[in-house]
Amino acid sequence: MQHKGDNASWVYVQNNLTFLFNSIFNLIQLQAKMFSPLRQVVLLAGVMACINAAVVRNSRGACPPFTSKPDFDYLQYAGVWFEIEKIPVNFEEGMTCIRAIYDEIAPNVISVLNTAVLADGNLTDIYGSAYQPYPETEPGHLIVSFNARAGGADYYVLDTDYVTYAAVYNCVSIGEFKVEYAWILARANSLSPEELTFARNVFIANGVDISTFEPTYQDSKCVYFP
């Protein structure tokens, strides 16, 4: 298999999900003051249609009051993680054997390397970094960036035992809608039924609907880079 450089879709979408959503909606709110209620509905509908087509799942309702791991240790979290399940996202469409590698590069800062196999069999990867904005009060909250000029996206570790599984989530409210993404990660490329149920229950305990979770293809035939 050949290795391709940074995949354009990963770079674009993962640069800054939260910043993008909030910036667009704030702009719409300012413009909506100049229009009738009907026009405001049309503007909001247009924003949600764009998000639905290009990024992640959205639905009506408020984000759940989720909580990140209060005693999260990024040093124990470092290393290799395999993607097991997720809320489907278009920028991973057709990808298999998805993996993330984290390593400390400075205090409270880690490097991020995501790798995957594309639908055509080629390998793809993207490099970035993540830091803890509030290491003392909210250590499980990271901000991940793949392009410093674009800012970063929030990444909340709901829970992890560091050796088996990790539950990662974020949700952004946009008017009457919420936009959310979630990943179940594992140290190996599979989890036992009991381990998977335990990881799913972390999301359920945080009010997250797991009915749309989909498995990520992982098996012994996967080719990982590097």
mmCIF file of C-alpha atoms in Angstrom:
data_model
loop_
_atom_site.group_PDB
_atom_site.id
_atom_site.type_symbol
_atom_site.label_atom_id
_atom_site.label_comp_id
_atom_site.label_asym_id
_atom_site.label_seq_id
_atom_site.Cartn_x
_atom_site.Cartn_y
_atom_site.Cartn_z
ATOM 1 C CA MET A 1 0.000 0.000 0.000
ATOM 2 C CA GLN A 2 1.097 3.519 -0.726
ATOM 3 C CA HIS A 3 1.168 6.266 1.864
ATOM 4 C CA LYS A 4 -0.535 9.569 1.105
ATOM 5 C CA GLY A 5 0.171 12.827 2.909
ATOM 6 C CA ASP A 6 -2.329 14.808 4.963
ATOM 7 C CA ASN A 7 -5.810 14.036 3.696
ATOM 8 C CA ALA A 8 -7.568 17.272 2.748
ATOM 9 C CA SER A 9 -10.873 16.343 4.367
ATOM 10 C CA TRP A 10 -9.199 15.513 7.693
ATOM 11 C CA VAL A 11 -7.242 18.777 7.621
ATOM 12 C CA TYR A 12 -10.298 20.884 6.840
ATOM 13 C CA VAL A 13 -12.777 19.410 9.272
ATOM 14 C CA GLN A 14 -10.543 18.544 12.202
ATOM 15 C CA ASN A 15 -8.888 21.977 12.196
ATOM 16 C CA ASN A 16 -11.590 23.542 14.315
ATOM 17 C CA LEU A 17 -15.078 22.090 14.584
ATOM 18 C CA THR A 18 -16.170 24.111 17.589
ATOM 19 C CA PHE A 19 -14.710 27.390 16.348
ATOM 20 C CA LEU A 20 -16.371 26.923 12.966
ATOM 21 C CA PHE A 21 -19.793 26.119 14.371
ATOM 22 C CA ASN A 22 -19.826 28.951 16.892
ATOM 23 C CA SER A 23 -18.447 31.535 14.474
ATOM 24 C CA ILE A 24 -21.043 30.758 11.823
ATOM 25 C CA PHE A 25 -23.881 30.809 14.294
ATOM 26 C CA ASN A 26 -22.748 34.064 15.909
ATOM 27 C CA LEU A 27 -22.663 35.668 12.481
ATOM 28 C CA ILE A 28 -26.145 34.386 11.715
ATOM 29 C CA GLN A 29 -27.423 35.778 15.010
ATOM 30 C CA LEU A 30 -26.092 39.232 14.183
ATOM 31 C CA GLN A 31 -27.584 39.161 10.689
ATOM 32 C CA ALA A 32 -30.895 37.755 11.894
ATOM 33 C CA LYS A 33 -31.627 40.900 13.914
ATOM 34 C CA MET A 34 -32.152 42.647 10.606
ATOM 35 C CA PHE A 35 -34.716 40.141 9.311
ATOM 36 C CA SER A 36 -38.160 38.790 10.115
ATOM 37 C CA PRO A 37 -38.643 35.603 12.222
ATOM 38 C CA LEU A 38 -39.253 33.638 9.007
ATOM 39 C CA ARG A 39 -35.966 34.834 7.558
ATOM 40 C CA GLN A 40 -34.179 33.865 10.773
ATOM 41 C CA VAL A 41 -35.550 30.321 10.485
ATOM 42 C CA VAL A 42 -34.335 30.115 6.886
ATOM 43 C CA LEU A 43 -30.860 31.296 7.882
ATOM 44 C CA LEU A 44 -30.581 28.773 10.706
ATOM 45 C CA ALA A 45 -31.877 25.978 8.489
ATOM 46 C CA GLY A 46 -29.198 26.818 5.954
ATOM 47 C CA VAL A 47 -26.454 26.601 8.561
ATOM 48 C CA MET A 48 -27.675 23.233 9.808
ATOM 49 C CA ALA A 49 -27.949 21.877 6.272
ATOM 50 C CA CYS A 50 -24.329 22.786 5.615
ATOM 51 C CA ILE A 51 -23.162 21.172 8.862
ATOM 52 C CA ASN A 52 -25.201 18.035 8.177
ATOM 53 C CA ALA A 53 -23.775 17.697 4.676
ATOM 54 C CA ALA A 54 -20.173 18.373 5.544
ATOM 55 C CA VAL A 55 -19.340 17.401 9.085
ATOM 56 C CA VAL A 56 -21.126 15.448 11.816
ATOM 57 C CA ARG A 57 -24.466 14.392 13.221
ATOM 58 C CA ASN A 58 -26.854 17.124 14.247
ATOM 59 C CA SER A 59 -30.247 16.890 15.885
ATOM 60 C CA ARG A 60 -32.753 18.992 17.757
ATOM 61 C CA GLY A 61 -32.282 19.415 21.472
ATOM 62 C CA ALA A 62 -29.722 20.652 23.946
ATOM 63 C CA CYS A 63 -26.306 19.120 24.554
ATOM 64 C CA PRO A 64 -26.240 16.766 27.536
ATOM 65 C CA PRO A 65 -24.518 18.025 30.713
ATOM 66 C CA PHE A 66 -21.483 15.790 30.219
ATOM 67 C CA THR A 67 -18.414 15.776 32.458
ATOM 68 C CA SER A 68 -14.821 15.016 31.508
ATOM 69 C CA LYS A 69 -12.609 12.764 33.629
ATOM 70 C CA PRO A 70 -11.715 14.863 36.700
ATOM 71 C CA ASP A 71 -8.397 13.136 37.419
ATOM 72 C CA PHE A 72 -7.283 12.703 33.791
ATOM 73 C CA ASP A 73 -3.537 12.119 33.348
ATOM 74 C CA TYR A 74 -2.336 12.947 29.839
ATOM 75 C CA LEU A 75 0.961 11.115 30.399
ATOM 76 C CA GLN A 76 -0.849 7.823 31.025
ATOM 77 C CA TYR A 77 -3.102 8.605 28.053
ATOM 78 C CA ALA A 78 -0.143 8.927 25.677
ATOM 79 C CA GLY A 79 0.546 6.094 23.252
ATOM 80 C CA VAL A 80 -1.450 4.244 20.615
ATOM 81 C CA TRP A 81 -5.248 4.122 20.480
ATOM 82 C CA PHE A 82 -7.457 2.313 17.949
ATOM 83 C CA GLU A 83 -10.862 3.657 16.946
ATOM 84 C CA ILE A 84 -13.566 1.089 17.783
ATOM 85 C CA GLU A 85 -16.880 2.947 17.437
ATOM 86 C CA LYS A 86 -18.006 6.485 16.664
ATOM 87 C CA ILE A 87 -20.848 8.781 15.785
ATOM 88 C CA PRO A 88 -20.434 8.766 11.980
ATOM 89 C CA VAL A 89 -18.533 11.728 10.556
ATOM 90 C CA ASN A 90 -18.173 12.498 6.869
ATOM 91 C CA PHE A 91 -14.463 13.271 7.068
ATOM 92 C CA GLU A 92 -13.852 9.606 8.023
ATOM 93 C CA GLU A 93 -16.169 8.180 5.374
ATOM 94 C CA GLY A 94 -14.689 5.097 3.734
ATOM 95 C CA MET A 95 -11.765 4.968 6.171
ATOM 96 C CA THR A 96 -10.789 1.799 8.022
ATOM 97 C CA CYS A 97 -8.090 0.775 10.474
ATOM 98 C CA ILE A 98 -8.181 4.219 12.094
ATOM 99 C CA ARG A 99 -5.644 4.856 14.811
ATOM 100 C CA ALA A 100 -4.383 7.764 16.933
ATOM 101 C CA ILE A 101 -0.930 8.136 18.494
ATOM 102 C CA TYR A 102 -0.278 10.668 21.275
ATOM 103 C CA ASP A 103 3.073 11.644 22.788
ATOM 104 C CA GLU A 104 4.161 14.385 25.194
ATOM 105 C CA ILE A 105 6.077 17.230 23.529
ATOM 106 C CA ALA A 106 5.908 19.777 26.391
ATOM 107 C CA PRO A 107 4.200 20.067 29.778
ATOM 108 C CA ASN A 108 0.439 19.679 29.222
ATOM 109 C CA VAL A 109 0.976 19.384 25.449
ATOM 110 C CA ILE A 110 0.907 16.235 23.304
ATOM 111 C CA SER A 111 1.536 15.514 19.659
ATOM 112 C CA VAL A 112 -1.298 13.949 17.673
ATOM 113 C CA LEU A 113 -0.889 11.561 14.752
ATOM 114 C CA ASN A 114 -4.027 10.093 13.192
ATOM 115 C CA THR A 115 -3.675 7.345 10.606
ATOM 116 C CA ALA A 116 -6.157 5.394 8.485
ATOM 117 C CA VAL A 117 -6.638 3.356 5.337
ATOM 118 C CA LEU A 118 -8.654 5.077 2.620
ATOM 119 C CA ALA A 119 -11.358 3.396 0.566
ATOM 120 C CA ASP A 120 -8.886 3.001 -2.319
ATOM 121 C CA GLY A 121 -6.435 1.122 -0.085
ATOM 122 C CA ASN A 122 -3.951 3.959 0.319
ATOM 123 C CA LEU A 123 -2.747 5.067 3.720
ATOM 124 C CA THR A 124 -3.388 8.562 5.033
ATOM 125 C CA ASP A 125 -2.234 10.459 8.092
ATOM 126 C CA ILE A 126 -2.519 13.868 9.697
ATOM 127 C CA TYR A 127 -0.275 15.492 12.303
ATOM 128 C CA GLY A 128 -1.293 17.960 14.961
ATOM 129 C CA SER A 129 -1.086 18.716 18.655
ATOM 130 C CA ALA A 130 -3.318 19.049 21.706
ATOM 131 C CA TYR A 131 -3.038 20.961 24.956
ATOM 132 C CA GLN A 132 -4.921 21.234 28.226
ATOM 133 C CA PRO A 133 -6.389 24.759 28.581
ATOM 134 C CA TYR A 134 -7.275 24.129 32.236
ATOM 135 C CA PRO A 135 -4.885 21.428 33.483
ATOM 136 C CA GLU A 136 -5.603 22.056 37.165
ATOM 137 C CA THR A 137 -9.402 22.350 37.089
ATOM 138 C CA GLU A 138 -10.431 20.400 33.972
ATOM 139 C CA PRO A 139 -7.587 18.085 32.943
ATOM 140 C CA GLY A 140 -9.838 15.910 30.763
ATOM 141 C CA HIS A 141 -10.510 18.834 28.415
ATOM 142 C CA LEU A 142 -8.075 19.105 25.519
ATOM 143 C CA ILE A 143 -7.967 21.431 22.535
ATOM 144 C CA VAL A 144 -6.775 19.662 19.395
ATOM 145 C CA SER A 145 -5.378 21.519 16.401
ATOM 146 C CA PHE A 146 -4.150 20.363 13.015
ATOM 147 C CA ASN A 147 -3.534 23.891 11.743
ATOM 148 C CA ALA A 148 -2.380 26.587 14.179
ATOM 149 C CA ARG A 149 -3.865 29.362 12.051
ATOM 150 C CA ALA A 150 -7.361 27.856 12.331
ATOM 151 C CA GLY A 151 -7.475 27.447 16.098
ATOM 152 C CA GLY A 152 -8.485 24.222 17.800
ATOM 153 C CA ALA A 153 -11.402 21.883 18.510
ATOM 154 C CA ASP A 154 -12.537 20.758 21.961
ATOM 155 C CA TYR A 155 -11.815 17.131 22.867
ATOM 156 C CA TYR A 156 -13.252 15.807 26.127
ATOM 157 C CA VAL A 157 -12.126 12.513 27.618
ATOM 158 C CA LEU A 158 -15.227 11.389 29.503
ATOM 159 C CA ASP A 159 -13.422 8.420 31.003
ATOM 160 C CA THR A 160 -10.541 6.022 30.427
ATOM 161 C CA ASP A 161 -8.680 3.351 32.337
ATOM 162 C CA TYR A 162 -5.598 4.099 30.176
ATOM 163 C CA VAL A 163 -4.966 0.409 29.430
ATOM 164 C CA THR A 164 -8.206 -0.755 27.784
ATOM 165 C CA TYR A 165 -10.628 1.927 26.595
ATOM 166 C CA ALA A 166 -11.257 5.666 26.294
ATOM 167 C CA ALA A 167 -14.536 7.528 25.716
ATOM 168 C CA VAL A 168 -14.128 10.834 23.846
ATOM 169 C CA TYR A 169 -16.920 13.325 23.191
ATOM 170 C CA ASN A 170 -17.903 16.861 22.331
ATOM 171 C CA CYS A 171 -21.188 18.639 21.706
ATOM 172 C CA VAL A 172 -21.880 22.153 20.425
ATOM 173 C CA SER A 173 -25.246 23.888 20.759
ATOM 174 C CA ILE A 174 -26.412 25.953 17.791
ATOM 175 C CA GLY A 175 -29.797 27.484 18.458
ATOM 176 C CA GLU A 176 -32.319 24.670 18.858
ATOM 177 C CA PHE A 177 -29.853 22.130 17.461
ATOM 178 C CA LYS A 178 -26.857 20.273 18.802
ATOM 179 C CA VAL A 179 -23.863 19.034 16.847
ATOM 180 C CA GLU A 180 -21.973 16.175 18.465
ATOM 181 C CA TYR A 181 -19.209 13.704 17.837
ATOM 182 C CA ALA A 182 -17.992 10.745 19.863
ATOM 183 C CA TRP A 183 -15.372 8.039 19.703
ATOM 184 C CA ILE A 184 -14.715 4.830 21.612
ATOM 185 C CA LEU A 185 -10.979 4.127 21.526
ATOM 186 C CA ALA A 186 -9.028 1.079 22.669
ATOM 187 C CA ARG A 187 -5.423 0.123 23.252
ATOM 188 C CA ALA A 188 -5.919 -2.972 21.070
ATOM 189 C CA ASN A 189 -7.803 -3.048 17.775
ATOM 190 C CA SER A 190 -10.774 -4.765 19.399
ATOM 191 C CA LEU A 191 -12.673 -4.813 22.684
ATOM 192 C CA SER A 192 -14.426 -7.731 24.311
ATOM 193 C CA PRO A 193 -18.240 -7.480 24.460
ATOM 194 C CA GLU A 194 -17.983 -6.677 28.164
ATOM 195 C CA GLU A 195 -15.374 -3.946 27.621
ATOM 196 C CA LEU A 196 -17.374 -2.415 24.779
ATOM 197 C CA THR A 197 -20.525 -2.353 26.900
ATOM 198 C CA PHE A 198 -18.605 -0.657 29.700
ATOM 199 C CA ALA A 199 -17.316 2.033 27.319
ATOM 200 C CA ARG A 200 -20.774 2.613 25.855
ATOM 201 C CA ASN A 201 -22.190 2.983 29.353
ATOM 202 C CA VAL A 202 -19.852 5.923 29.954
ATOM 203 C CA PHE A 203 -21.679 7.819 27.204
ATOM 204 C CA ILE A 204 -25.082 6.724 28.461
ATOM 205 C CA ALA A 205 -24.195 7.952 31.968
ATOM 206 C CA ASN A 206 -23.394 11.339 30.434
ATOM 207 C CA GLY A 207 -26.734 11.543 28.636
ATOM 208 C CA VAL A 208 -25.387 10.695 25.173
ATOM 209 C CA ASP A 209 -27.592 8.736 22.766
ATOM 210 C CA ILE A 210 -25.485 5.816 21.500
ATOM 211 C CA SER A 211 -28.099 4.484 19.054
ATOM 212 C CA THR A 212 -26.234 5.976 16.084
ATOM 213 C CA PHE A 213 -22.791 4.673 17.043
ATOM 214 C CA GLU A 214 -21.177 2.677 14.255
ATOM 215 C CA PRO A 215 -18.196 0.295 14.404
ATOM 216 C CA THR A 216 -14.894 1.157 12.750
ATOM 217 C CA TYR A 217 -13.384 -1.690 10.748
ATOM 218 C CA GLN A 218 -10.352 -3.134 12.536
ATOM 219 C CA ASP A 219 -8.858 -6.610 12.184
ATOM 220 C CA SER A 220 -5.627 -8.545 11.800
ATOM 221 C CA LYS A 221 -5.420 -7.557 8.106
ATOM 222 C CA CYS A 222 -5.150 -3.854 8.891
ATOM 223 C CA VAL A 223 -1.985 -2.092 7.812
ATOM 224 C CA TYR A 224 -0.946 0.721 10.126
ATOM 225 C CA PHE A 225 1.427 3.595 9.445
ATOM 226 C CA PRO A 226 3.994 4.237 10.712
#
